[in-house]
mmCIF file of C-alpha atoms in Angstrom:
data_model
loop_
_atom_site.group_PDB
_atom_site.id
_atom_site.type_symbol
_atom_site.label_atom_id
_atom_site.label_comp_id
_atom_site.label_asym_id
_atom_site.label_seq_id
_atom_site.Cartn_x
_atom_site.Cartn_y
_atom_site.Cartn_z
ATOM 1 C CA UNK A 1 66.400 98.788 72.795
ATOM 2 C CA UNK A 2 68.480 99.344 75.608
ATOM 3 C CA UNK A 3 67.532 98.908 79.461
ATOM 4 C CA UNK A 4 68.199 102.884 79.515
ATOM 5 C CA UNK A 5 66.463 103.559 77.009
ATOM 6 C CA UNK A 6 63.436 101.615 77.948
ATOM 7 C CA UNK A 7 63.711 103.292 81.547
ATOM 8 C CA UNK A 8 63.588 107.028 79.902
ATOM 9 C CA UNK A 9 61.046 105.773 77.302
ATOM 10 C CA UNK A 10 58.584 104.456 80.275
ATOM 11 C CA UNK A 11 59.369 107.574 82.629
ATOM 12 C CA UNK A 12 58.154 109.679 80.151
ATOM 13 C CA UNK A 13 54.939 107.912 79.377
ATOM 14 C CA UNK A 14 54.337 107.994 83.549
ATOM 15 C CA UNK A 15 54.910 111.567 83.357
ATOM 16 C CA UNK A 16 52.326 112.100 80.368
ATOM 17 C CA UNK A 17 50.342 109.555 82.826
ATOM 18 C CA UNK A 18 50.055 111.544 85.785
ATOM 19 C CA UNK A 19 49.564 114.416 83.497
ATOM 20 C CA UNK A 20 46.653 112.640 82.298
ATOM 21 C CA UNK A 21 47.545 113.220 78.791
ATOM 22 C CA UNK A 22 47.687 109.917 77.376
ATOM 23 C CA UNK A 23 44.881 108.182 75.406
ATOM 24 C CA UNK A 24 42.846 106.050 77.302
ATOM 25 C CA UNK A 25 44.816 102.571 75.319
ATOM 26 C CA UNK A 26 47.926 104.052 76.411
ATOM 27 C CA UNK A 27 46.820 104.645 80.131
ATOM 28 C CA UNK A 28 45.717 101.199 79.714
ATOM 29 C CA UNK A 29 48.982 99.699 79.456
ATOM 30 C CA UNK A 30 50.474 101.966 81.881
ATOM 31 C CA UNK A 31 47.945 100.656 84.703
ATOM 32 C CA UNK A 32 48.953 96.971 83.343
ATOM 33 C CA UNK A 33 52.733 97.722 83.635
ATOM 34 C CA UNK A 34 52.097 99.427 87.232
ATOM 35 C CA UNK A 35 50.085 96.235 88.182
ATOM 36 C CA UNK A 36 53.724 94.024 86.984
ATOM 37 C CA UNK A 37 56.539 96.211 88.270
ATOM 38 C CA UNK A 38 57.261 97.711 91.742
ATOM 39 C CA UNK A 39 59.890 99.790 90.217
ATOM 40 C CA UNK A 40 57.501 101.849 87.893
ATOM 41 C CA UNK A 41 54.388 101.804 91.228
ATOM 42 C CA UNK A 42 57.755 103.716 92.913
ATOM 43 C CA UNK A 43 58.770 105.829 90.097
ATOM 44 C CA UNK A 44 55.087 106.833 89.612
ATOM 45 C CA UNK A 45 54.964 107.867 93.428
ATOM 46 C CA UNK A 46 57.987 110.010 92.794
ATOM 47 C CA UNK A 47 56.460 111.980 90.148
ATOM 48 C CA UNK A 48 52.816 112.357 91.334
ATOM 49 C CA UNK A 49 54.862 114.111 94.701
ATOM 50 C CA UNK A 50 57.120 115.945 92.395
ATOM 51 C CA UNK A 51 54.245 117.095 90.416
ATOM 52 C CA UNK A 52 52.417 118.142 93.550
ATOM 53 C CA UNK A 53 55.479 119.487 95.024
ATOM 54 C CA UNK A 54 55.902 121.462 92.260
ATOM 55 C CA UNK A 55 52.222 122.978 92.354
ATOM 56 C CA UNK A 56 52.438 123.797 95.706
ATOM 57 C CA UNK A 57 55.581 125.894 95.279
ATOM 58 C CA UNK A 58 54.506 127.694 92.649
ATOM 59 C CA UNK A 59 51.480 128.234 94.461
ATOM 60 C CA UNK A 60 52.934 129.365 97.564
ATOM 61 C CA UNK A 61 55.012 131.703 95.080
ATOM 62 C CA UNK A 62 51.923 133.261 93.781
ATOM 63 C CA UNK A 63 50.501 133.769 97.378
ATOM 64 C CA UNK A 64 53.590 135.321 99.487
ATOM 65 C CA UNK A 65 54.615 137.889 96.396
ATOM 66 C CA UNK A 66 55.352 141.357 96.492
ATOM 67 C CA UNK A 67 56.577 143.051 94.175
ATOM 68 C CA UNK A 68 57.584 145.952 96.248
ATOM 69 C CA UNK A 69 60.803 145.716 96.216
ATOM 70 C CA UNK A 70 60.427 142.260 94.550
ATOM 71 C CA UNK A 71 63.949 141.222 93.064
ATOM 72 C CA UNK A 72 64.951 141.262 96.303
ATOM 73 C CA UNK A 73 62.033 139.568 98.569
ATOM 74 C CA UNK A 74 62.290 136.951 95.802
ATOM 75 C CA UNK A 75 65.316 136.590 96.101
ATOM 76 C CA UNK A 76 64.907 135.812 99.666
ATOM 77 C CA UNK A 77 61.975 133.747 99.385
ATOM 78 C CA UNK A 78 64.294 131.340 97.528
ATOM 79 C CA UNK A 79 66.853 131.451 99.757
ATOM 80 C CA UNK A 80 64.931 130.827 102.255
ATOM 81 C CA UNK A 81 62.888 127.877 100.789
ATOM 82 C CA UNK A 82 66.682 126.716 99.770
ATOM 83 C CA UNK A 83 66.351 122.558 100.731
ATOM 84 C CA UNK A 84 69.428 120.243 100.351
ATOM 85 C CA UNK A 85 69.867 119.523 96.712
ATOM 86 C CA UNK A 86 69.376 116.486 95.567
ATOM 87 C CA UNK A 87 71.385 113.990 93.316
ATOM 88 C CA UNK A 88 71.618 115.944 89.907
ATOM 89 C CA UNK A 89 68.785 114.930 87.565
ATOM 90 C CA UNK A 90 68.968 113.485 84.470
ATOM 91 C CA UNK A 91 67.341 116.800 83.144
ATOM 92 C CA UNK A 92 67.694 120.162 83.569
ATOM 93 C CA UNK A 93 64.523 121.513 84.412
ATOM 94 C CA UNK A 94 64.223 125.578 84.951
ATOM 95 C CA UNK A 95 66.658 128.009 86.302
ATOM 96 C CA UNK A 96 65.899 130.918 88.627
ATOM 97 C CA UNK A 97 66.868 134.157 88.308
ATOM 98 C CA UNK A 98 66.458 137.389 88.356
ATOM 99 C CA UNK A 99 68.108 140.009 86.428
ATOM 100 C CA UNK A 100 70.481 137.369 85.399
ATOM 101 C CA UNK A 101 71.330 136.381 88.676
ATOM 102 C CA UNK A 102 70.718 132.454 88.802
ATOM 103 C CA UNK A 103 70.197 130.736 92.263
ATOM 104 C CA UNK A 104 69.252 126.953 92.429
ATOM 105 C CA UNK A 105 66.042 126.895 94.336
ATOM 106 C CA UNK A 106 65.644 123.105 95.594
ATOM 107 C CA UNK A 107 62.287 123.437 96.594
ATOM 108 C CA UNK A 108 61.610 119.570 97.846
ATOM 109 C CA UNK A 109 64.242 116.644 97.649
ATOM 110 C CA UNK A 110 62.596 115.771 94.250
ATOM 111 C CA UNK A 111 63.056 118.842 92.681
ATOM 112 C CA UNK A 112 66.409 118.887 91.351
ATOM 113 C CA UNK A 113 66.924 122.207 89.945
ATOM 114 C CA UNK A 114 63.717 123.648 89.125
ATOM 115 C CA UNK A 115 63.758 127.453 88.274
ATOM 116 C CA UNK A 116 61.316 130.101 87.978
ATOM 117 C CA UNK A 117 61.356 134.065 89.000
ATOM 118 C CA UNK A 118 57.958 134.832 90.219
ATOM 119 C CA UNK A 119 54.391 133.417 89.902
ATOM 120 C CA UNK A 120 51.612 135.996 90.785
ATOM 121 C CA UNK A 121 48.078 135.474 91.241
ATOM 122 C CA UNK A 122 45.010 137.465 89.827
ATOM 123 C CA UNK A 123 45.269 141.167 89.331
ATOM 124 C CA UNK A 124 48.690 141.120 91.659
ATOM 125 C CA UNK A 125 50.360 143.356 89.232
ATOM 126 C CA UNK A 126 47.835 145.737 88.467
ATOM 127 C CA UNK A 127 49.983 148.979 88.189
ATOM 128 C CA UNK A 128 50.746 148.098 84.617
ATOM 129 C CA UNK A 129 51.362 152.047 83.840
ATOM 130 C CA UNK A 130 54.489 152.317 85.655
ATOM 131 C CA UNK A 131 57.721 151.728 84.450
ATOM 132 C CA UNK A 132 58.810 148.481 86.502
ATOM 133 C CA UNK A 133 61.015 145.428 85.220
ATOM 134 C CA UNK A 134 59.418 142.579 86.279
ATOM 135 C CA UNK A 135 61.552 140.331 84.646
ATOM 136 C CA UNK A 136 64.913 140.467 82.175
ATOM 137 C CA UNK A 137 65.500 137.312 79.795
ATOM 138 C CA UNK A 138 68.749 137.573 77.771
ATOM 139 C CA UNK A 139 69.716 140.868 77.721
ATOM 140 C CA UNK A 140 69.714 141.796 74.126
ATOM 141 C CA UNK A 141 66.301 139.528 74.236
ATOM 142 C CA UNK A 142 63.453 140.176 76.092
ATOM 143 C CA UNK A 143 62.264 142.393 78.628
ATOM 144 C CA UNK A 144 59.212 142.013 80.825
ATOM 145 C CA UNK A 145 57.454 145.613 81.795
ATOM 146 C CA UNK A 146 54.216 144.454 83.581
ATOM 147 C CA UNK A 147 51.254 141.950 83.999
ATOM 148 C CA UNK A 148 48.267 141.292 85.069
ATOM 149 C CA UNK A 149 46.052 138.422 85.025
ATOM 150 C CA UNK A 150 42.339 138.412 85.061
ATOM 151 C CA UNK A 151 39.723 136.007 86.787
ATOM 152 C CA UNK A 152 40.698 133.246 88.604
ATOM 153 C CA UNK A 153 44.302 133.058 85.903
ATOM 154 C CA UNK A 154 47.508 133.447 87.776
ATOM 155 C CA UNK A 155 51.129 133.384 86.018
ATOM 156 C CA UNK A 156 54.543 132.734 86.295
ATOM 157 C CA UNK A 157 57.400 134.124 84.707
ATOM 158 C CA UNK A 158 60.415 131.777 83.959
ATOM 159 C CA UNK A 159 63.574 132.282 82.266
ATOM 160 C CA UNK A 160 64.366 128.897 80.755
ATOM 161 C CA UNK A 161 68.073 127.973 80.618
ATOM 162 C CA UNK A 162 68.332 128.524 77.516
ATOM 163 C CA UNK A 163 67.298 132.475 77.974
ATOM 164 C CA UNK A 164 63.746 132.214 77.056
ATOM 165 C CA UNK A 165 61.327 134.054 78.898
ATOM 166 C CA UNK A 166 57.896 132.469 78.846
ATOM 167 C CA UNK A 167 54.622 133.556 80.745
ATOM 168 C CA UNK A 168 53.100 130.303 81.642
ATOM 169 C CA UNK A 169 49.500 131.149 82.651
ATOM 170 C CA UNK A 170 47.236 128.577 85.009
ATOM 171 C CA UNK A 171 43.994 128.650 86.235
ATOM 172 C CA UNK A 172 40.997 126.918 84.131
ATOM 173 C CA UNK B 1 76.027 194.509 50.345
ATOM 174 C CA UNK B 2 72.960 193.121 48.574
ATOM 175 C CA UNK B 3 74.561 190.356 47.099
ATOM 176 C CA UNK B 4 75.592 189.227 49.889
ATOM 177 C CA UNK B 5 72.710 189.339 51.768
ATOM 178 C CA UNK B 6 71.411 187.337 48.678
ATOM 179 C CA UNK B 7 74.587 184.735 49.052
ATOM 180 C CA UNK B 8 73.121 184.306 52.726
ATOM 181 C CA UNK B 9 69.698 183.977 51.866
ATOM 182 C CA UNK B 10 70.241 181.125 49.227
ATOM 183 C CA UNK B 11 73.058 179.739 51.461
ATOM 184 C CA UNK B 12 70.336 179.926 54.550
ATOM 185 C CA UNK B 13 67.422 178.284 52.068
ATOM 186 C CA UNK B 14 70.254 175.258 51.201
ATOM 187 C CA UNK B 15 71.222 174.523 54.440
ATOM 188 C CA UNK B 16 67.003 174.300 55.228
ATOM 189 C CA UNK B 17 66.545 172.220 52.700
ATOM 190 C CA UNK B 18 69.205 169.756 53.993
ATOM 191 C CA UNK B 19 68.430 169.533 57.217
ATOM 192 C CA UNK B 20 64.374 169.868 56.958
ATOM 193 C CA UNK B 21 62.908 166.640 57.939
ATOM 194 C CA UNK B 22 61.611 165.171 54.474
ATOM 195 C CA UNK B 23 57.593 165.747 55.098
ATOM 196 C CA UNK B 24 57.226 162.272 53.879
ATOM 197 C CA UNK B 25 59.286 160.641 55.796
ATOM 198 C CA UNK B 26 58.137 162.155 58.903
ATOM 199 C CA UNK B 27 54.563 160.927 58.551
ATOM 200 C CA UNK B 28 55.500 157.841 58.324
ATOM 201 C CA UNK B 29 54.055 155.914 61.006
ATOM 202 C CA UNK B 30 56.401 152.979 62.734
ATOM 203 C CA UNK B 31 55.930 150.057 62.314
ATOM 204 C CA UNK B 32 56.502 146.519 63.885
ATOM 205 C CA UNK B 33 55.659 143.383 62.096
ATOM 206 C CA UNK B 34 55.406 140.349 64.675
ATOM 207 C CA UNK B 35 54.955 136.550 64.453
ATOM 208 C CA UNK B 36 52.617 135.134 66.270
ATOM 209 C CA UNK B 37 52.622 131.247 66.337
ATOM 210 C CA UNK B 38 50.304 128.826 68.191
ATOM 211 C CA UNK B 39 52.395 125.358 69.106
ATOM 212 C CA UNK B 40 50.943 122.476 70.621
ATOM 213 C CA UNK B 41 53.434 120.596 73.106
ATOM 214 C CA UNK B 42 52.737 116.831 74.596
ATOM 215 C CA UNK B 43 54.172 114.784 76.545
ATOM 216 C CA UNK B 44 53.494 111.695 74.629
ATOM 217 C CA UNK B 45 56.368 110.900 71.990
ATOM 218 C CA UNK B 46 56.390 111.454 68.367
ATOM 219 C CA UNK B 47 57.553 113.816 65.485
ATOM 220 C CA UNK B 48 58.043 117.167 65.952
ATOM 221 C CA UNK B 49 57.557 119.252 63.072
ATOM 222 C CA UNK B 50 61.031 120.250 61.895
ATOM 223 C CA UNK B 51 60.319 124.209 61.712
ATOM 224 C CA UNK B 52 59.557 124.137 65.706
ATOM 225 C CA UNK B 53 63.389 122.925 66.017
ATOM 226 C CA UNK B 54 64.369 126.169 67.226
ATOM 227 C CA UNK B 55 61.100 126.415 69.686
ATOM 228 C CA UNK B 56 61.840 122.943 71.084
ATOM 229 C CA UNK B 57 65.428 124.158 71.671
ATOM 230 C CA UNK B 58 63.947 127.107 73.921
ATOM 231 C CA UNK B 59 61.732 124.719 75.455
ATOM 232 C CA UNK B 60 64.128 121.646 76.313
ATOM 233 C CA UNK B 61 63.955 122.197 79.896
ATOM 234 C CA UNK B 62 60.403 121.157 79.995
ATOM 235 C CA UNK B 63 59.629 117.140 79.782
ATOM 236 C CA UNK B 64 57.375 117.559 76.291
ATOM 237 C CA UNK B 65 58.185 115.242 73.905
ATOM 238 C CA UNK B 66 56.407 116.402 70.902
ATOM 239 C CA UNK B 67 55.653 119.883 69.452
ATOM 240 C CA UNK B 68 52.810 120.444 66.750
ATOM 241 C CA UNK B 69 52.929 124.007 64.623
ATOM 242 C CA UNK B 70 48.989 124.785 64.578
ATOM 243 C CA UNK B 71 48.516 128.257 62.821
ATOM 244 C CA UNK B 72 51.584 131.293 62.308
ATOM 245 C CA UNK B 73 50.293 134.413 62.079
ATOM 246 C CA UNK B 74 52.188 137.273 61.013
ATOM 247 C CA UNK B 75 51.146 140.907 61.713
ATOM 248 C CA UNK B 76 51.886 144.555 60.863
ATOM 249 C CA UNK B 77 51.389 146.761 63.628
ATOM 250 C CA UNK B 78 51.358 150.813 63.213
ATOM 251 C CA UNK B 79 52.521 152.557 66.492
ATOM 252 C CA UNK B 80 50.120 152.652 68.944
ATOM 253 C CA UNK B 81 47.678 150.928 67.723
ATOM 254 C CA UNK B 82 46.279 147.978 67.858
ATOM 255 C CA UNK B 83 45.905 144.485 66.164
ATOM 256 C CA UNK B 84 43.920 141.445 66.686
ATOM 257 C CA UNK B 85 45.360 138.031 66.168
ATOM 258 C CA UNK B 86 42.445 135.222 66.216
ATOM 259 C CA UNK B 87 43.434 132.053 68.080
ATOM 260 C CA UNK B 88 41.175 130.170 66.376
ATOM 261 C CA UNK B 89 43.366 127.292 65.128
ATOM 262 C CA UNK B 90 44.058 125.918 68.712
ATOM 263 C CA UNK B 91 40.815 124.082 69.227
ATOM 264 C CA UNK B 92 39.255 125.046 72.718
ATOM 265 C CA UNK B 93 40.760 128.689 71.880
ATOM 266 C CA UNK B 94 37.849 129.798 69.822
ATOM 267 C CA UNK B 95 36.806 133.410 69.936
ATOM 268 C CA UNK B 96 39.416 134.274 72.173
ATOM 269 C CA UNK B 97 41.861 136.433 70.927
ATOM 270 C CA UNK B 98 45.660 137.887 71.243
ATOM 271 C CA UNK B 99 45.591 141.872 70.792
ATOM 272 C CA UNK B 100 48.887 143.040 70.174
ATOM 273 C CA UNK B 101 49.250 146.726 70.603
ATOM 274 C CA UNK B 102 52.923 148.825 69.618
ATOM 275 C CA UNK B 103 53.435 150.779 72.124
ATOM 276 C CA UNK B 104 56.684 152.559 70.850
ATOM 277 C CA UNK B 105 59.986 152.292 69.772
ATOM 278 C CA UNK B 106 62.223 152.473 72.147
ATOM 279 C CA UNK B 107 65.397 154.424 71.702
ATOM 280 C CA UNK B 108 67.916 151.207 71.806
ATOM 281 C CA UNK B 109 65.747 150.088 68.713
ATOM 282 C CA UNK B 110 63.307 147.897 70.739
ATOM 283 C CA UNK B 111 59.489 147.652 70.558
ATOM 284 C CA UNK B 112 57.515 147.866 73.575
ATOM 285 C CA UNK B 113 54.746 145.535 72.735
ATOM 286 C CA UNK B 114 51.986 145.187 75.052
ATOM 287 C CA UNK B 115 49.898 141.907 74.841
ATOM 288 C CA UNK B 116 46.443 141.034 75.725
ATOM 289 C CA UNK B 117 44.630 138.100 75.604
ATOM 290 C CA UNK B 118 41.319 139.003 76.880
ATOM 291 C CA UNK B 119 39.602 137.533 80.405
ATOM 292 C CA UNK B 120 43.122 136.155 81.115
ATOM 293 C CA UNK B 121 46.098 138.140 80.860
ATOM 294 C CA UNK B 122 47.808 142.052 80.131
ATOM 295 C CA UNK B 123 51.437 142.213 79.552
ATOM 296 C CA UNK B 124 53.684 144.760 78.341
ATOM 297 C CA UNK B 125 56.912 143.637 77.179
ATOM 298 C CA UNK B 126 59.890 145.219 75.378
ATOM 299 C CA UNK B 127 61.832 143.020 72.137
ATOM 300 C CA UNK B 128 64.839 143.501 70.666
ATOM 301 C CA UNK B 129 64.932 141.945 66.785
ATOM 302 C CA UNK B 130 63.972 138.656 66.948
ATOM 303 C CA UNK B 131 63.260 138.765 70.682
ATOM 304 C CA UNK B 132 60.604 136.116 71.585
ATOM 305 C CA UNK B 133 58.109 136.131 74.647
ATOM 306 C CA UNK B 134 56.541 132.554 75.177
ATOM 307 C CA UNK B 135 52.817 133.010 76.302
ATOM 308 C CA UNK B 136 51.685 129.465 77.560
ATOM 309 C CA UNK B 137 50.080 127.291 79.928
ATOM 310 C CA UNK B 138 46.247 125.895 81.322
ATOM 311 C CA UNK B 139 44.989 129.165 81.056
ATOM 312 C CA UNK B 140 45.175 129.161 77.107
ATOM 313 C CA UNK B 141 42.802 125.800 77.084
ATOM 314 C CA UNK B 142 44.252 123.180 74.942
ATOM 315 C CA UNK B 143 42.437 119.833 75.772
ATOM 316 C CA UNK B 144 43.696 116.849 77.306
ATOM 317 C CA UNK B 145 46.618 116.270 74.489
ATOM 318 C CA UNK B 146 49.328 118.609 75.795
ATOM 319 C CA UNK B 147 49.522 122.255 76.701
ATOM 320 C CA UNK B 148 49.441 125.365 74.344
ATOM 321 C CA UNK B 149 52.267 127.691 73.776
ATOM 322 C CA UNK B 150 52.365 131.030 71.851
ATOM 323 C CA UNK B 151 55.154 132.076 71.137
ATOM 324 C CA UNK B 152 55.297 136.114 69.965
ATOM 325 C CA UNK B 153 58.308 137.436 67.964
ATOM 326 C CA UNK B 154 59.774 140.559 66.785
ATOM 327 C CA UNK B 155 60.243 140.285 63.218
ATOM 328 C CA UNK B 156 61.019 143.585 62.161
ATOM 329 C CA UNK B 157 60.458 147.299 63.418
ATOM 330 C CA UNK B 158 61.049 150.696 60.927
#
């Protein structure tokens, strides 16, 4: 196995690590390899801020929307949040748009090129009666009309870059 | 003069007949037929079942690393009404369903679905054939081994 290979192979078991998805052998040998090597204590820093980057975005997202108007106060959400962008990732993560329109949103140094269009919080979008895109995928694809979420749920709308529109849905 | 107020009359009855919407076929109710399919995705490596090639394709900007088909579901739905897909296969989803209602066709040919899965979310989306809406995340309660995805397809519409 390759030195590359065995790199990608570990960063994805320290992402399934701080994830806490791995079984409790696996996170085992993760804390043993962490104990060992400096390099993977680092990497593992990078992604627990990245994921909590990432969550506080999002979450920020959910709070400041408005969807009066909201293409366009997204739009300058984004712009405004705009960081430098950092060294292009290995991955592509997400990319942002809105009615096709794609902007790179570099939301901390970490973050590469993640992409979403809007994350709302409980019962934001409660007019679900009226006629409003919230969000286009590919155009011959899939629309978005309206949401809401109940409870405590929240949810944000990507568009993937490969066109898919998903409605990932948080809260416990 | 009477024949051919008779040639009118049968031309008139013709022309009715041809251009009459066929009873039948006008109480026909629309109908969509949707697949609904509940995929497991982790971030811990292995084999991904080779029918969720095309879902892992959709999803290859995320980090997951393995995808596991747990239940497809397809359903019939008249317009406007309403049908209840059980999302029982996914473990923690017990008695929680995803009510799919058609709302209507639209006149570019797509269904306006709208979705509901109870307690957590309302959507109303509109699909073209073979237009796909993922529904996903910690909200649909999958465990500790990786996060649940549903993804909701337009198979047909008449």
């Amino acid at each position: 196995m390759s030195e590359t290979t065995r790199n990608l192979e570990l960063e994805q078991r320290l992402s399934a690590f701080v994830d806490g998805e791995l079984d409790p052998e696996e996170a085992e040998e993760i804390r043993r390899i962490l104990g060992e090597d400096p390099a993977a204590r680092a990497r593992l820093d990078d992604l627990q801020a990245l994921s909590v980057a990432l969550q506080t975005t999002l979450e920020e997202i959910g709070e400041e929307a408005d969807f009066e108007g909201f293409a366009d106060e997204v739009m300058r959400r984004v712009e405004r949040a705009k960081a430098p962008a950092a060294a292009p990732g290995r991955r592509r993560f997400f990319e942002w748009g809105v009615r096709r329109r794609a902007p790179i949103f570099a939301a901390a140094a970490a973050l590469a090129a993640v992409a979403t269009v809007v994350a709302v919080g409980p019962g934001i979008l409660g007019d679900s009666n009226r006629e409003r895109l919230l969000l286009e995928g590919d155009p011959a694809d899939t629309r978005i009309l309206a949401m809401t979420t109940q409870g405590d749920h929240g949810a944000t709308l990507f568009k993937t870059s490969a066109g898919t529109t998903i409605i990932y849905l948080t809260g416990k | 003069m009477r024949r051919i107020h008779l040639l009118h009359g049968c031309i008139a009855l013709a022309l009715l007949a041809i251009l009459a919407p066929d009873p039948a076929r006008a109480a026909e109710p629309r109908m969509a037929t949707v697949a609904v399919d509940i995929v497991r995705a982790s971030k811990t490596p292995g084999r991904t079942d080779p029918r969720l090639e095309k879902f892992r394709l959709q999803l290859a900007d995320f980090s997951f690393r393995k995808y596991k088909l747990l239940d497809s579901t397809l359903v019939t739905v008249e317009e406007k009404k309403t049908v209840s897909v059980p999302l029982e296969k996914g473990r923690k989803l017990r008695g929680k369903s995803l009510d799919i209602t058609f709302v209507k066709l639209e006149p570019d040919g797509r269904a306006r679905l709208k979705l509901v899965i109870p307690e957590v979310v309302d959507t109303t989306v509109s699909l073209a054939l073979d237009g796909v809406v993922i529904l996903g995340g910690p909200a649909i309660p999958s465990g500790k081994n990786g996060v649940l995805f549903l993804p909701v397809t337009l198979v047909a519409v008449k």
